[in-house]
Amino acid sequence: MLAAGFLLVIVIGGILLWLPVCNQEPIAFTDALFTSTSAVCVTGLMTVVPATQFTLLGKVVLLVLIQIGGLGVVAVSTFFLVVIGRKITVKERVMIQETYNMESLSGMVKWILRILKGTFVVEGIGAIFFAFQFIPEYGFLKGIWYSVFHSISAFCNAGIDILGASSLTEYVTNPIINITTMILIILSGLGFTVWFDVIANGKKLIRQEMPRRWWFTRLKLQSKLAIIMTLLLVVSGAVFIFFAEYDNPETLGNLSLGNKMMASMFQSVTNRTAGFATISQSALHTESKLFNSILMFIGGSPGGTAGGVKTTTIAMLFLACLTFVKGGNDTECMGKKISVENFRTGFCVVMAAFFVFVTGTLTIL
């Protein structure tokens, strides 16, 4: 049902983007379908330039596809059912449970509404920060439109822009665009489960129901792994890009030290889950492209808008491998035992993704 839902949205989106009213010049149906697929699956890949190809209506359709893809077909469908006043059936609750890996069927609708509320609040704040740059540059109405579009695109990890053919390269030294985009990508990449866990523990901390030193230890294991792995990957990715591209005149070479650090950090953040770029991707050294591919394969954390095999999956497999090397039997993490079932699921996910990755690479070659 999930696969069919995504396929239906992609096909409808492709047909809408193919219509003459959505285009400033004729477009092949394959390009329209590709664009719809990229938007719904939030990859950021494009065969056309959205800024010059689509009319305002076409860009609105594109934005809706990005939002649906980021939140998920299940969340959006549930929201509309709630709006029209229809009760959520047991079958639909099971589907929600499977989508977000929830432990019980209770509180499903409330969970979805919290996700939607949190999404719109964060996207709205992101749009406000973007507006400080886009309104002075493009005028009030166009500036607001650009701010909203790119905030949603960044939060949903789509990496699709309507600025032109060069993505965000013109803003490589702009801290407002860089920092706002990175925060939106990281927040959504952490996952909604981590959000609500952190918020719940934060409230307990404010009410002084626990000592400050216990705040992180009281988080769920998934939250701890997601936060630690995200920090590790972002920092290590930024350091690698910084040194690998330091003297490359087509990427970081001509930037100041501070801007090199910011551009490296942006590249590391956008690699794993989004698709924006502030430096030329084709001009990257071969080792940088390979490292970027590894980051993209890992992706973000479960329960968010990011793709990839997930940070927690990689962490779990690494810990299992470490346990085996040491001669142990049970895989443990921070005092918690990781079940064999979880390990098998993670292993199957990585192997299946790797198979698709290799097959796709050979096919394209």
mmCIF file with all atom_site columns, N, CA and C in Angstrom, residues 54 133 145 177 182 201 245 273 315 358:
data_model
loop_
_atom_site.group_PDB
_atom_site.id
_atom_site.type_symbol
_atom_site.label_atom_id
_atom_site.label_alt_id
_atom_site.label_comp_id
_atom_site.label_asym_id
_atom_site.label_entity_id
_atom_site.label_seq_id
_atom_site.pdbx_PDB_ins_code
_atom_site.Cartn_x
_atom_site.Cartn_y
_atom_site.Cartn_z
_atom_site.occupancy
_atom_site.B_iso_or_equiv
_atom_site.pdbx_formal_charge
_atom_site.auth_seq_id
_atom_site.auth_comp_id
_atom_site.auth_asym_id
_atom_site.auth_atom_id
_atom_site.pdbx_PDB_model_num
ATOM 1  N N  . PHE A 1 54  ? 9.467  25.727 -15.291 1.00 0.00 ? 54  PHE A N  1
ATOM 2  C CA . PHE A 1 54  ? 8.095  25.706 -14.797 1.00 0.00 ? 54  PHE A CA 1
ATOM 3  C C  . PHE A 1 54  ? 7.530  27.106 -14.548 1.00 0.00 ? 54  PHE A C  1
ATOM 4  N N  . GLN A 1 133 ? 17.269 37.295 3.617   1.00 0.00 ? 133 GLN A N  1
ATOM 5  C CA . GLN A 1 133 ? 18.119 37.367 2.436   1.00 0.00 ? 133 GLN A CA 1
ATOM 6  C C  . GLN A 1 133 ? 17.305 37.573 1.161   1.00 0.00 ? 133 GLN A C  1
ATOM 7  N N  . TRP A 1 145 ? 7.892  34.022 -1.345  1.00 0.00 ? 145 TRP A N  1
ATOM 8  C CA . TRP A 1 145 ? 7.691  32.780 -2.096  1.00 0.00 ? 145 TRP A CA 1
ATOM 9  C C  . TRP A 1 145 ? 8.981  31.955 -2.138  1.00 0.00 ? 145 TRP A C  1
ATOM 10 N N  . ILE A 1 177 ? 21.964 31.909 4.457   1.00 0.00 ? 177 ILE A N  1
ATOM 11 C CA . ILE A 1 177 ? 21.505 30.806 3.618   1.00 0.00 ? 177 ILE A CA 1
ATOM 12 C C  . ILE A 1 177 ? 22.149 29.493 4.057   1.00 0.00 ? 177 ILE A C  1
ATOM 13 N N  . MET A 1 182 ? 21.411 24.323 6.603   1.00 0.00 ? 182 MET A N  1
ATOM 14 C CA . MET A 1 182 ? 22.014 23.207 7.341   1.00 0.00 ? 182 MET A CA 1
ATOM 15 C C  . MET A 1 182 ? 21.169 22.808 8.546   1.00 0.00 ? 182 MET A C  1
ATOM 16 N N  . ASN A 1 201 ? 12.233 15.038 27.391  1.00 0.00 ? 201 ASN A N  1
ATOM 17 C CA . ASN A 1 201 ? 13.272 15.096 28.417  1.00 0.00 ? 201 ASN A CA 1
ATOM 18 C C  . ASN A 1 201 ? 13.641 16.528 28.765  1.00 0.00 ? 201 ASN A C  1
ATOM 19 N N  . GLU A 1 245 ? 39.624 19.151 -0.511  1.00 0.00 ? 245 GLU A N  1
ATOM 20 C CA . GLU A 1 245 ? 39.342 20.184 -1.508  1.00 0.00 ? 245 GLU A CA 1
ATOM 21 C C  . GLU A 1 245 ? 40.021 21.522 -1.185  1.00 0.00 ? 245 GLU A C  1
ATOM 22 N N  . THR A 1 273 ? 21.685 13.722 2.984   1.00 0.00 ? 273 THR A N  1
ATOM 23 C CA . THR A 1 273 ? 20.224 13.654 2.933   1.00 0.00 ? 273 THR A CA 1
ATOM 24 C C  . THR A 1 273 ? 19.555 14.616 1.963   1.00 0.00 ? 273 THR A C  1
ATOM 25 N N  . ALA A 1 315 ? 25.263 2.111  12.674  1.00 0.00 ? 315 ALA A N  1
ATOM 26 C CA . ALA A 1 315 ? 25.828 2.023  14.031  1.00 0.00 ? 315 ALA A CA 1
ATOM 27 C C  . ALA A 1 315 ? 25.613 0.634  14.616  1.00 0.00 ? 315 ALA A C  1
ATOM 28 N N  . VAL A 1 358 ? 24.841 -1.146 -6.444  1.00 0.00 ? 358 VAL A N  1
ATOM 29 C CA . VAL A 1 358 ? 25.809 -1.706 -7.392  1.00 0.00 ? 358 VAL A CA 1
ATOM 30 C C  . VAL A 1 358 ? 25.156 -1.947 -8.754  1.00 0.00 ? 358 VAL A C  1
#
